[in-house]
Amino acid sequence: MPIETFLRQMPKVELHVHLEGSIRPETLLQLAQRHRISLPADSLEGLRQWYQFTDFPHFAEIYLAISSCIQIPEDIELITCEFLRHQAAQNIVHSEVTYTPLTIFKKSGILFHDQLAAINRARLWGEKTLGISMTLTIDMSRELVTEEESLTVADWAISGLGNGVTGFGLGGYEVGFPPERFKKAFDRARAAGLASLPHAGETLGAESIWGSLRSLHAQRIGHGVRCIDDRDLIKELRDRQIPLEVCPTSNVCLKVVPNLSDHMLPSLIDEGLYITINSDDPPMFNTTLNDEYCRLARAFGFSIEIFEQFALNALRASLLPDNKRQSLEEKFKNEFLSLRIQNN
């Protein structure tokens, strides 16, 4: 069995994937047409050309245009169902999905309660019909929120505890928007029982990760790859085994690294850091989680054991209940063994 067949068939968990960034291009065109929203492209080929990003601000501009095509709760339910079908097809049994409700509210006026209800209809359908699970990390774009709005988003996230929401996040452009600005919102969310899951160390260096650890008490770090520039930070992350949600193709597309072969992932592994692999915004970066695994196999020649560790790392770093995690870990190991036997 070729290693890529093994990688596509193995069970996986994904911790860093954005719901709005996962909209199928075909669906995006349908939503734009339905709501009479003008996009710079009106064909699949046009969208592919539109998705050629020059830098992070350019990416964010396109992301907001995509979000503006979500206008009614049924749109949210549709994109969530399609997302879950795609995850199931990749043997991804659990996904922790980032969602930015304030942006959707500002673009459409849909109340958070109604946004969450739409996602939960799809989430419960996915559990019943597809046999896979998802939870939500409610996040905000740091360059687009005031302090008052950040507290509102924290309250929204808290209201979803026990109803699909498990984490509180922070995305967007790091330069000029340090994590310390959002300490009050994260303190409120953490006190209520939400996990702190900020992006850091993507468009800015180690100081953003330090701030996320010290001020936001991050439980996992979204991206985190720029830690490689700071030996003290590497030691901190290694000693505490803080999971990094690494998104290799995203890093190439947004110019964090020039090419996949230049990615710091092998160095992060050699340093003993806790690594998970993720797709971030799959269609926007022309990738999937399966593609990420296969591209890494081709670029770096990683062994099957390393990919099994990536999958187990993601499972163990998930916010699933302990008994569910333990049950899935046993299932993963049995499936790995079965695939290995087929491979031989």
mmCIF file of C-alpha atoms in Angstrom:
data_model
loop_
_atom_site.group_PDB
_atom_site.id
_atom_site.type_symbol
_atom_site.label_atom_id
_atom_site.label_comp_id
_atom_site.label_asym_id
_atom_site.label_seq_id
_atom_site.Cartn_x
_atom_site.Cartn_y
_atom_site.Cartn_z
ATOM 1 C CA MET A 1 0.000 0.000 0.000
ATOM 2 C CA PRO A 2 1.506 3.395 -0.978
ATOM 3 C CA ILE A 3 2.021 5.699 2.003
ATOM 4 C CA GLU A 4 -0.441 8.225 0.547
ATOM 5 C CA THR A 5 -3.181 5.573 0.529
ATOM 6 C CA PHE A 6 -2.365 4.816 4.173
ATOM 7 C CA LEU A 7 -2.523 8.530 5.051
ATOM 8 C CA ARG A 8 -5.893 9.042 3.377
ATOM 9 C CA GLN A 9 -7.403 5.973 5.055
ATOM 10 C CA MET A 10 -6.060 6.541 8.570
ATOM 11 C CA PRO A 11 -8.388 8.136 11.157
ATOM 12 C CA LYS A 12 -7.586 11.753 11.953
ATOM 13 C CA VAL A 13 -8.575 14.726 14.111
ATOM 14 C CA GLU A 14 -8.360 18.346 12.927
ATOM 15 C CA LEU A 15 -7.943 21.191 15.416
ATOM 16 C CA HIS A 16 -7.427 24.257 13.209
ATOM 17 C CA VAL A 17 -9.927 24.771 10.412
ATOM 18 C CA HIS A 18 -12.176 27.795 9.798
ATOM 19 C CA LEU A 19 -15.808 27.223 8.901
ATOM 20 C CA GLU A 20 -16.168 30.302 6.693
ATOM 21 C CA GLY A 21 -12.822 29.520 5.070
ATOM 22 C CA SER A 22 -14.076 26.028 4.215
ATOM 23 C CA ILE A 23 -16.920 27.076 1.907
ATOM 24 C CA ARG A 24 -16.780 25.095 -1.334
ATOM 25 C CA PRO A 25 -16.125 27.396 -4.314
ATOM 26 C CA GLU A 26 -19.274 26.067 -6.027
ATOM 27 C CA THR A 27 -21.325 26.914 -2.940
ATOM 28 C CA LEU A 28 -19.771 30.369 -2.652
ATOM 29 C CA LEU A 29 -20.867 31.191 -6.201
ATOM 30 C CA GLN A 30 -24.384 29.898 -5.427
ATOM 31 C CA LEU A 31 -24.637 32.026 -2.276
ATOM 32 C CA ALA A 32 -23.385 35.125 -4.073
ATOM 33 C CA GLN A 33 -25.938 34.610 -6.848
ATOM 34 C CA ARG A 34 -28.750 33.867 -4.376
ATOM 35 C CA HIS A 35 -28.140 37.065 -2.436
ATOM 36 C CA ARG A 36 -27.141 39.204 -5.437
ATOM 37 C CA ILE A 37 -23.684 39.844 -4.019
ATOM 38 C CA SER A 38 -20.997 40.831 -6.485
ATOM 39 C CA LEU A 39 -17.680 38.996 -6.180
ATOM 40 C CA PRO A 40 -14.547 39.701 -8.239
ATOM 41 C CA ALA A 41 -15.038 36.270 -9.821
ATOM 42 C CA ASP A 42 -18.098 34.471 -11.185
ATOM 43 C CA SER A 43 -16.551 31.120 -12.138
ATOM 44 C CA LEU A 44 -14.510 28.390 -10.464
ATOM 45 C CA GLU A 45 -11.449 29.349 -12.491
ATOM 46 C CA GLY A 46 -11.983 32.980 -11.561
ATOM 47 C CA LEU A 47 -12.146 32.052 -7.873
ATOM 48 C CA ARG A 48 -8.897 30.098 -8.177
ATOM 49 C CA GLN A 49 -7.201 33.188 -9.596
ATOM 50 C CA TRP A 50 -8.808 35.382 -6.913
ATOM 51 C CA TYR A 51 -7.356 33.085 -4.255
ATOM 52 C CA GLN A 52 -3.779 33.999 -5.237
ATOM 53 C CA PHE A 53 -2.863 35.908 -2.084
ATOM 54 C CA THR A 54 -0.121 38.534 -1.990
ATOM 55 C CA ASP A 55 0.037 38.724 1.817
ATOM 56 C CA PHE A 56 -2.101 38.295 4.939
ATOM 57 C CA PRO A 57 -4.039 41.608 4.615
ATOM 58 C CA HIS A 58 -4.976 40.627 1.053
ATOM 59 C CA PHE A 59 -6.140 37.231 2.320
ATOM 60 C CA ALA A 60 -8.204 38.904 5.073
ATOM 61 C CA GLU A 61 -9.863 41.181 2.520
ATOM 62 C CA ILE A 62 -10.950 38.166 0.470
ATOM 63 C CA TYR A 63 -12.051 36.290 3.601
ATOM 64 C CA LEU A 64 -14.377 39.169 4.511
ATOM 65 C CA ALA A 65 -15.835 39.196 1.002
ATOM 66 C CA ILE A 66 -16.559 35.476 1.337
ATOM 67 C CA SER A 67 -18.182 36.026 4.743
ATOM 68 C CA SER A 68 -20.486 38.656 3.221
ATOM 69 C CA CYS A 69 -22.115 35.912 1.125
ATOM 70 C CA ILE A 70 -23.550 34.360 4.301
ATOM 71 C CA GLN A 71 -26.853 36.184 4.747
ATOM 72 C CA ILE A 72 -29.380 33.815 6.355
ATOM 73 C CA PRO A 73 -29.179 30.988 8.925
ATOM 74 C CA GLU A 74 -29.834 28.418 6.200
ATOM 75 C CA ASP A 75 -26.561 29.454 4.552
ATOM 76 C CA ILE A 76 -24.696 28.649 7.759
ATOM 77 C CA GLU A 77 -26.402 25.277 8.084
ATOM 78 C CA LEU A 78 -25.598 24.472 4.443
ATOM 79 C CA ILE A 79 -21.885 25.274 4.669
ATOM 80 C CA THR A 80 -21.597 23.345 7.942
ATOM 81 C CA CYS A 81 -23.251 20.240 6.473
ATOM 82 C CA GLU A 82 -20.989 20.410 3.428
ATOM 83 C CA PHE A 83 -17.943 20.875 5.644
ATOM 84 C CA LEU A 84 -18.849 17.815 7.715
ATOM 85 C CA ARG A 85 -19.405 15.669 4.615
ATOM 86 C CA HIS A 86 -15.941 16.628 3.416
ATOM 87 C CA GLN A 87 -14.369 15.857 6.787
ATOM 88 C CA ALA A 88 -16.048 12.450 6.894
ATOM 89 C CA ALA A 89 -14.784 11.662 3.387
ATOM 90 C CA GLN A 90 -11.234 12.233 4.673
ATOM 91 C CA ASN A 91 -11.665 9.944 7.695
ATOM 92 C CA ILE A 92 -11.559 12.936 10.037
ATOM 93 C CA VAL A 93 -13.615 11.711 12.971
ATOM 94 C CA HIS A 94 -13.515 14.910 15.055
ATOM 95 C CA SER A 95 -13.016 18.570 14.118
ATOM 96 C CA GLU A 96 -12.602 21.621 16.342
ATOM 97 C CA VAL A 97 -13.852 24.354 14.057
ATOM 98 C CA THR A 98 -13.094 28.056 14.308
ATOM 99 C CA TYR A 99 -16.014 30.395 13.632
ATOM 100 C CA THR A 100 -16.170 34.208 13.657
ATOM 101 C CA PRO A 101 -19.752 35.216 14.530
ATOM 102 C CA LEU A 102 -19.211 38.965 14.941
ATOM 103 C CA THR A 103 -18.165 39.293 11.307
ATOM 104 C CA ILE A 104 -21.261 37.373 10.192
ATOM 105 C CA PHE A 105 -23.468 39.515 12.456
ATOM 106 C CA LYS A 106 -22.028 42.735 11.021
ATOM 107 C CA LYS A 107 -22.434 41.499 7.438
ATOM 108 C CA SER A 108 -25.892 39.929 7.754
ATOM 109 C CA GLY A 109 -27.529 40.928 11.032
ATOM 110 C CA ILE A 110 -28.022 37.270 12.033
ATOM 111 C CA LEU A 111 -28.073 37.083 15.834
ATOM 112 C CA PHE A 112 -25.498 34.828 17.482
ATOM 113 C CA HIS A 113 -28.231 32.608 18.916
ATOM 114 C CA ASP A 114 -29.539 31.941 15.411
ATOM 115 C CA GLN A 115 -26.044 31.421 13.990
ATOM 116 C CA LEU A 116 -25.270 28.839 16.659
ATOM 117 C CA ALA A 117 -28.618 27.101 16.199
ATOM 118 C CA ALA A 118 -27.921 26.706 12.468
ATOM 119 C CA ILE A 119 -24.472 25.236 13.118
ATOM 120 C CA ASN A 120 -25.851 22.900 15.760
ATOM 121 C CA ARG A 121 -28.533 21.553 13.438
ATOM 122 C CA ALA A 122 -25.744 20.551 11.072
ATOM 123 C CA ARG A 123 -23.473 19.356 13.877
ATOM 124 C CA LEU A 124 -26.108 17.007 15.274
ATOM 125 C CA TRP A 125 -26.938 15.802 11.750
ATOM 126 C CA GLY A 126 -23.241 14.998 11.274
ATOM 127 C CA GLU A 127 -23.125 12.986 14.471
ATOM 128 C CA LYS A 128 -26.257 11.020 13.597
ATOM 129 C CA THR A 129 -25.760 10.570 9.848
ATOM 130 C CA LEU A 130 -21.988 10.613 9.348
ATOM 131 C CA GLY A 131 -20.826 9.352 12.731
ATOM 132 C CA ILE A 132 -18.364 12.216 13.232
ATOM 133 C CA SER A 133 -18.195 15.021 15.779
ATOM 134 C CA MET A 134 -17.316 18.695 15.802
ATOM 135 C CA THR A 135 -17.052 21.443 18.378
ATOM 136 C CA LEU A 136 -16.744 25.196 17.936
ATOM 137 C CA THR A 137 -14.052 27.676 18.837
ATOM 138 C CA ILE A 138 -15.681 31.101 18.775
ATOM 139 C CA ASP A 139 -13.102 33.639 17.672
ATOM 140 C CA MET A 140 -12.729 37.249 16.592
ATOM 141 C CA SER A 141 -10.464 39.088 14.160
ATOM 142 C CA ARG A 142 -8.181 41.210 16.309
ATOM 143 C CA GLU A 143 -7.978 44.102 13.838
ATOM 144 C CA LEU A 144 -11.776 44.318 13.510
ATOM 145 C CA VAL A 145 -12.999 44.407 17.131
ATOM 146 C CA THR A 146 -13.081 47.002 19.880
ATOM 147 C CA GLU A 147 -12.494 45.987 23.499
ATOM 148 C CA GLU A 148 -16.230 46.233 24.148
ATOM 149 C CA GLU A 149 -16.965 43.992 21.169
ATOM 150 C CA SER A 150 -14.379 41.448 22.331
ATOM 151 C CA LEU A 151 -16.238 41.151 25.630
ATOM 152 C CA THR A 152 -19.513 40.717 23.748
ATOM 153 C CA VAL A 153 -18.002 37.885 21.697
ATOM 154 C CA ALA A 154 -16.738 36.291 24.914
ATOM 155 C CA ASP A 155 -20.280 36.421 26.305
ATOM 156 C CA TRP A 156 -21.614 34.862 23.110
ATOM 157 C CA ALA A 157 -19.086 32.043 23.377
ATOM 158 C CA ILE A 158 -19.951 31.477 27.037
ATOM 159 C CA SER A 159 -23.644 31.258 26.136
ATOM 160 C CA GLY A 160 -22.784 28.322 23.861
ATOM 161 C CA LEU A 161 -21.012 26.268 26.527
ATOM 162 C CA GLY A 162 -22.590 22.824 26.644
ATOM 163 C CA ASN A 163 -24.162 23.481 23.262
ATOM 164 C CA GLY A 164 -21.253 22.816 20.929
ATOM 165 C CA VAL A 165 -18.874 25.609 21.975
ATOM 166 C CA THR A 166 -15.671 24.560 23.751
ATOM 167 C CA GLY A 167 -13.065 27.206 22.898
ATOM 168 C CA PHE A 168 -12.449 30.943 22.596
ATOM 169 C CA GLY A 169 -10.049 32.161 19.938
ATOM 170 C CA LEU A 170 -8.315 35.163 18.413
ATOM 171 C CA GLY A 171 -7.416 35.402 14.735
ATOM 172 C CA GLY A 172 -6.533 38.089 12.252
ATOM 173 C CA TYR A 173 -3.471 40.214 11.601
ATOM 174 C CA GLU A 174 -1.030 40.070 14.504
ATOM 175 C CA VAL A 175 1.091 43.093 13.532
ATOM 176 C CA GLY A 176 -0.071 46.059 15.616
ATOM 177 C CA PHE A 177 -2.704 44.037 17.504
ATOM 178 C CA PRO A 178 -0.935 42.275 20.390
ATOM 179 C CA PRO A 179 -2.732 39.593 22.411
ATOM 180 C CA GLU A 180 -2.475 41.660 25.595
ATOM 181 C CA ARG A 181 -5.285 43.890 24.272
ATOM 182 C CA PHE A 182 -7.706 40.987 24.603
ATOM 183 C CA LYS A 183 -6.824 39.833 28.110
ATOM 184 C CA LYS A 184 -10.169 40.894 29.643
ATOM 185 C CA ALA A 185 -12.198 38.935 27.106
ATOM 186 C CA PHE A 186 -10.033 35.838 27.499
ATOM 187 C CA ASP A 187 -10.114 36.090 31.295
ATOM 188 C CA ARG A 188 -13.908 36.169 31.146
ATOM 189 C CA ALA A 189 -14.102 33.219 28.750
ATOM 190 C CA ARG A 190 -11.591 31.123 30.690
ATOM 191 C CA ALA A 191 -13.340 31.799 34.000
ATOM 192 C CA ALA A 192 -16.518 30.369 32.477
ATOM 193 C CA GLY A 193 -14.732 27.206 31.358
ATOM 194 C CA LEU A 194 -13.753 27.856 27.738
ATOM 195 C CA ALA A 195 -10.318 26.847 26.438
ATOM 196 C CA SER A 196 -8.001 29.668 25.325
ATOM 197 C CA LEU A 197 -7.051 29.000 21.692
ATOM 198 C CA PRO A 198 -5.478 32.089 20.070
ATOM 199 C CA HIS A 199 -3.618 32.309 16.780
ATOM 200 C CA ALA A 200 -0.038 33.491 17.324
ATOM 201 C CA GLY A 201 3.357 33.276 15.678
ATOM 202 C CA GLU A 202 2.024 33.345 12.115
ATOM 203 C CA THR A 203 2.330 36.922 10.815
ATOM 204 C CA LEU A 204 4.443 38.031 13.786
ATOM 205 C CA GLY A 205 7.292 36.469 15.705
ATOM 206 C CA ALA A 206 7.893 35.058 19.142
ATOM 207 C CA GLU A 207 6.552 38.068 21.062
ATOM 208 C CA SER A 208 3.022 37.260 19.894
ATOM 209 C CA ILE A 209 3.326 33.707 21.219
ATOM 210 C CA TRP A 210 4.804 34.891 24.528
ATOM 211 C CA GLY A 211 1.889 37.322 24.899
ATOM 212 C CA SER A 212 -0.629 34.584 24.174
ATOM 213 C CA LEU A 213 0.934 32.325 26.793
ATOM 214 C CA ARG A 214 1.352 34.980 29.491
ATOM 215 C CA SER A 215 -1.712 37.192 29.005
ATOM 216 C CA LEU A 216 -4.231 34.824 27.427
ATOM 217 C CA HIS A 217 -3.027 31.591 29.109
ATOM 218 C CA ALA A 218 -3.207 29.785 25.764
ATOM 219 C CA GLN A 219 -3.973 26.071 25.978
ATOM 220 C CA ARG A 220 -2.984 25.561 22.327
ATOM 221 C CA ILE A 221 -1.367 27.921 19.824
ATOM 222 C CA GLY A 222 -2.846 28.406 16.372
ATOM 223 C CA HIS A 223 0.123 28.199 13.972
ATOM 224 C CA GLY A 224 2.992 29.074 16.341
ATOM 225 C CA VAL A 225 5.691 28.316 13.776
ATOM 226 C CA ARG A 226 7.592 31.566 14.362
ATOM 227 C CA CYS A 227 8.638 30.207 17.745
ATOM 228 C CA ILE A 228 11.637 28.825 15.871
ATOM 229 C CA ASP A 229 13.290 32.272 16.201
ATOM 230 C CA ASP A 230 13.451 32.181 20.030
ATOM 231 C CA ARG A 231 15.373 29.486 21.912
ATOM 232 C CA ASP A 232 13.763 30.377 25.252
ATOM 233 C CA LEU A 233 10.305 30.117 23.723
ATOM 234 C CA ILE A 234 11.115 26.750 22.171
ATOM 235 C CA LYS A 235 12.138 25.514 25.616
ATOM 236 C CA GLU A 236 8.943 26.894 27.177
ATOM 237 C CA LEU A 237 6.735 25.231 24.573
ATOM 238 C CA ARG A 238 8.641 21.960 24.812
ATOM 239 C CA ASP A 239 8.686 21.849 28.608
ATOM 240 C CA ARG A 240 4.957 22.569 28.825
ATOM 241 C CA GLN A 241 4.099 20.526 25.713
ATOM 242 C CA ILE A 242 1.826 23.286 24.408
ATOM 243 C CA PRO A 243 0.240 21.939 21.201
ATOM 244 C CA LEU A 244 0.990 23.872 18.015
ATOM 245 C CA GLU A 245 -1.679 23.826 15.303
ATOM 246 C CA VAL A 246 0.638 23.872 12.290
ATOM 247 C CA CYS A 247 -0.884 24.632 8.857
ATOM 248 C CA PRO A 248 1.909 24.106 6.305
ATOM 249 C CA THR A 249 0.173 24.964 3.013
ATOM 250 C CA SER A 250 -1.417 28.037 4.590
ATOM 251 C CA ASN A 251 2.062 29.185 5.622
ATOM 252 C CA VAL A 252 3.243 28.891 2.015
ATOM 253 C CA CYS A 253 0.194 30.663 0.546
ATOM 254 C CA LEU A 254 0.442 33.561 3.024
ATOM 255 C CA LYS A 255 4.209 33.945 2.534
ATOM 256 C CA VAL A 256 5.225 32.851 6.036
ATOM 257 C CA VAL A 257 7.658 30.545 4.209
ATOM 258 C CA PRO A 258 8.597 30.703 0.504
ATOM 259 C CA ASN A 259 8.041 27.012 -0.253
ATOM 260 C CA LEU A 260 6.931 23.873 1.551
ATOM 261 C CA SER A 261 10.486 22.531 1.353
ATOM 262 C CA ASP A 262 11.579 25.592 3.376
ATOM 263 C CA HIS A 263 9.025 24.999 6.141
ATOM 264 C CA MET A 264 10.364 24.847 9.693
ATOM 265 C CA LEU A 265 8.254 21.784 10.549
ATOM 266 C CA PRO A 266 11.171 19.295 10.581
ATOM 267 C CA SER A 267 13.060 21.615 12.947
ATOM 268 C CA LEU A 268 10.017 21.944 15.213
ATOM 269 C CA ILE A 269 9.779 18.151 15.378
ATOM 270 C CA ASP A 270 13.511 17.829 16.067
ATOM 271 C CA GLU A 271 13.099 20.312 18.939
ATOM 272 C CA GLY A 272 10.590 17.981 20.591
ATOM 273 C CA LEU A 273 7.604 20.328 20.207
ATOM 274 C CA TYR A 274 3.999 19.103 20.284
ATOM 275 C CA ILE A 275 2.883 19.217 16.652
ATOM 276 C CA THR A 276 -0.526 18.803 15.046
ATOM 277 C CA ILE A 277 -1.183 19.215 11.314
ATOM 278 C CA ASN A 278 -4.151 21.185 9.969
ATOM 279 C CA SER A 279 -5.616 22.679 6.780
ATOM 280 C CA ASP A 280 -6.738 26.138 8.062
ATOM 281 C CA ASP A 281 -8.937 27.353 5.145
ATOM 282 C CA PRO A 282 -8.914 24.368 2.772
ATOM 283 C CA PRO A 283 -10.422 25.580 -0.539
ATOM 284 C CA MET A 284 -8.820 28.998 -0.198
ATOM 285 C CA PHE A 285 -5.405 27.325 -0.074
ATOM 286 C CA ASN A 286 -6.329 24.501 -2.476
ATOM 287 C CA THR A 287 -5.728 21.888 0.197
ATOM 288 C CA THR A 288 -7.357 19.380 2.545
ATOM 289 C CA LEU A 289 -6.065 17.701 5.672
ATOM 290 C CA ASN A 290 -5.369 14.585 3.604
ATOM 291 C CA ASP A 291 -3.448 16.744 1.143
ATOM 292 C CA GLU A 292 -1.416 18.237 3.993
ATOM 293 C CA TYR A 293 -0.357 14.780 5.174
ATOM 294 C CA CYS A 294 0.500 13.633 1.637
ATOM 295 C CA ARG A 295 2.435 16.790 0.755
ATOM 296 C CA LEU A 296 4.495 16.442 3.928
ATOM 297 C CA ALA A 297 5.258 12.823 3.048
ATOM 298 C CA ARG A 298 6.523 13.901 -0.374
ATOM 299 C CA ALA A 299 8.416 16.974 0.852
ATOM 300 C CA PHE A 300 10.136 15.492 3.895
ATOM 301 C CA GLY A 301 9.881 11.713 3.625
ATOM 302 C CA PHE A 302 8.266 11.402 7.049
ATOM 303 C CA SER A 303 7.585 7.852 8.196
ATOM 304 C CA ILE A 304 4.154 6.383 8.865
ATOM 305 C CA GLU A 305 5.013 6.532 12.588
ATOM 306 C CA ILE A 306 5.348 10.323 12.433
ATOM 307 C CA PHE A 307 1.935 10.694 10.802
ATOM 308 C CA GLU A 308 0.374 8.378 13.362
ATOM 309 C CA GLN A 309 1.884 10.619 16.031
ATOM 310 C CA PHE A 310 0.423 13.725 14.363
ATOM 311 C CA ALA A 311 -3.037 12.125 14.476
ATOM 312 C CA LEU A 312 -2.676 10.991 18.096
ATOM 313 C CA ASN A 313 -1.298 14.399 19.091
ATOM 314 C CA ALA A 314 -4.385 16.089 17.651
ATOM 315 C CA LEU A 315 -6.699 13.649 19.395
ATOM 316 C CA ARG A 316 -4.966 14.056 22.759
ATOM 317 C CA ALA A 317 -4.948 17.869 22.429
ATOM 318 C CA SER A 318 -8.647 17.966 21.562
ATOM 319 C CA LEU A 319 -11.307 19.220 23.949
ATOM 320 C CA LEU A 320 -13.284 15.983 23.848
ATOM 321 C CA PRO A 321 -14.277 14.461 27.211
ATOM 322 C CA ASP A 322 -11.592 12.171 28.651
ATOM 323 C CA ASN A 323 -13.613 8.989 28.149
ATOM 324 C CA LYS A 324 -14.308 9.853 24.493
ATOM 325 C CA ARG A 325 -10.635 10.661 23.861
ATOM 326 C CA GLN A 326 -9.497 7.413 25.441
ATOM 327 C CA SER A 327 -12.036 5.402 23.465
ATOM 328 C CA LEU A 328 -10.978 7.048 20.212
ATOM 329 C CA GLU A 329 -7.291 6.565 20.975
ATOM 330 C CA GLU A 330 -7.809 2.832 21.315
ATOM 331 C CA LYS A 331 -9.789 2.840 18.073
ATOM 332 C CA PHE A 332 -7.087 4.858 16.272
ATOM 333 C CA LYS A 333 -4.332 2.478 17.366
ATOM 334 C CA ASN A 334 -6.333 -0.547 16.249
ATOM 335 C CA GLU A 335 -7.017 1.045 12.860
ATOM 336 C CA PHE A 336 -3.354 1.997 12.458
ATOM 337 C CA LEU A 337 -2.392 -1.613 13.144
ATOM 338 C CA SER A 338 -4.950 -2.913 10.660
ATOM 339 C CA LEU A 339 -3.687 -0.526 7.975
ATOM 340 C CA ARG A 340 -0.089 -1.514 8.690
ATOM 341 C CA ILE A 341 -0.990 -5.183 8.207
ATOM 342 C CA GLN A 342 -2.604 -4.301 4.875
ATOM 343 C CA ASN A 343 0.479 -2.228 4.036
ATOM 344 C CA ASN A 344 2.686 -5.278 4.491
#
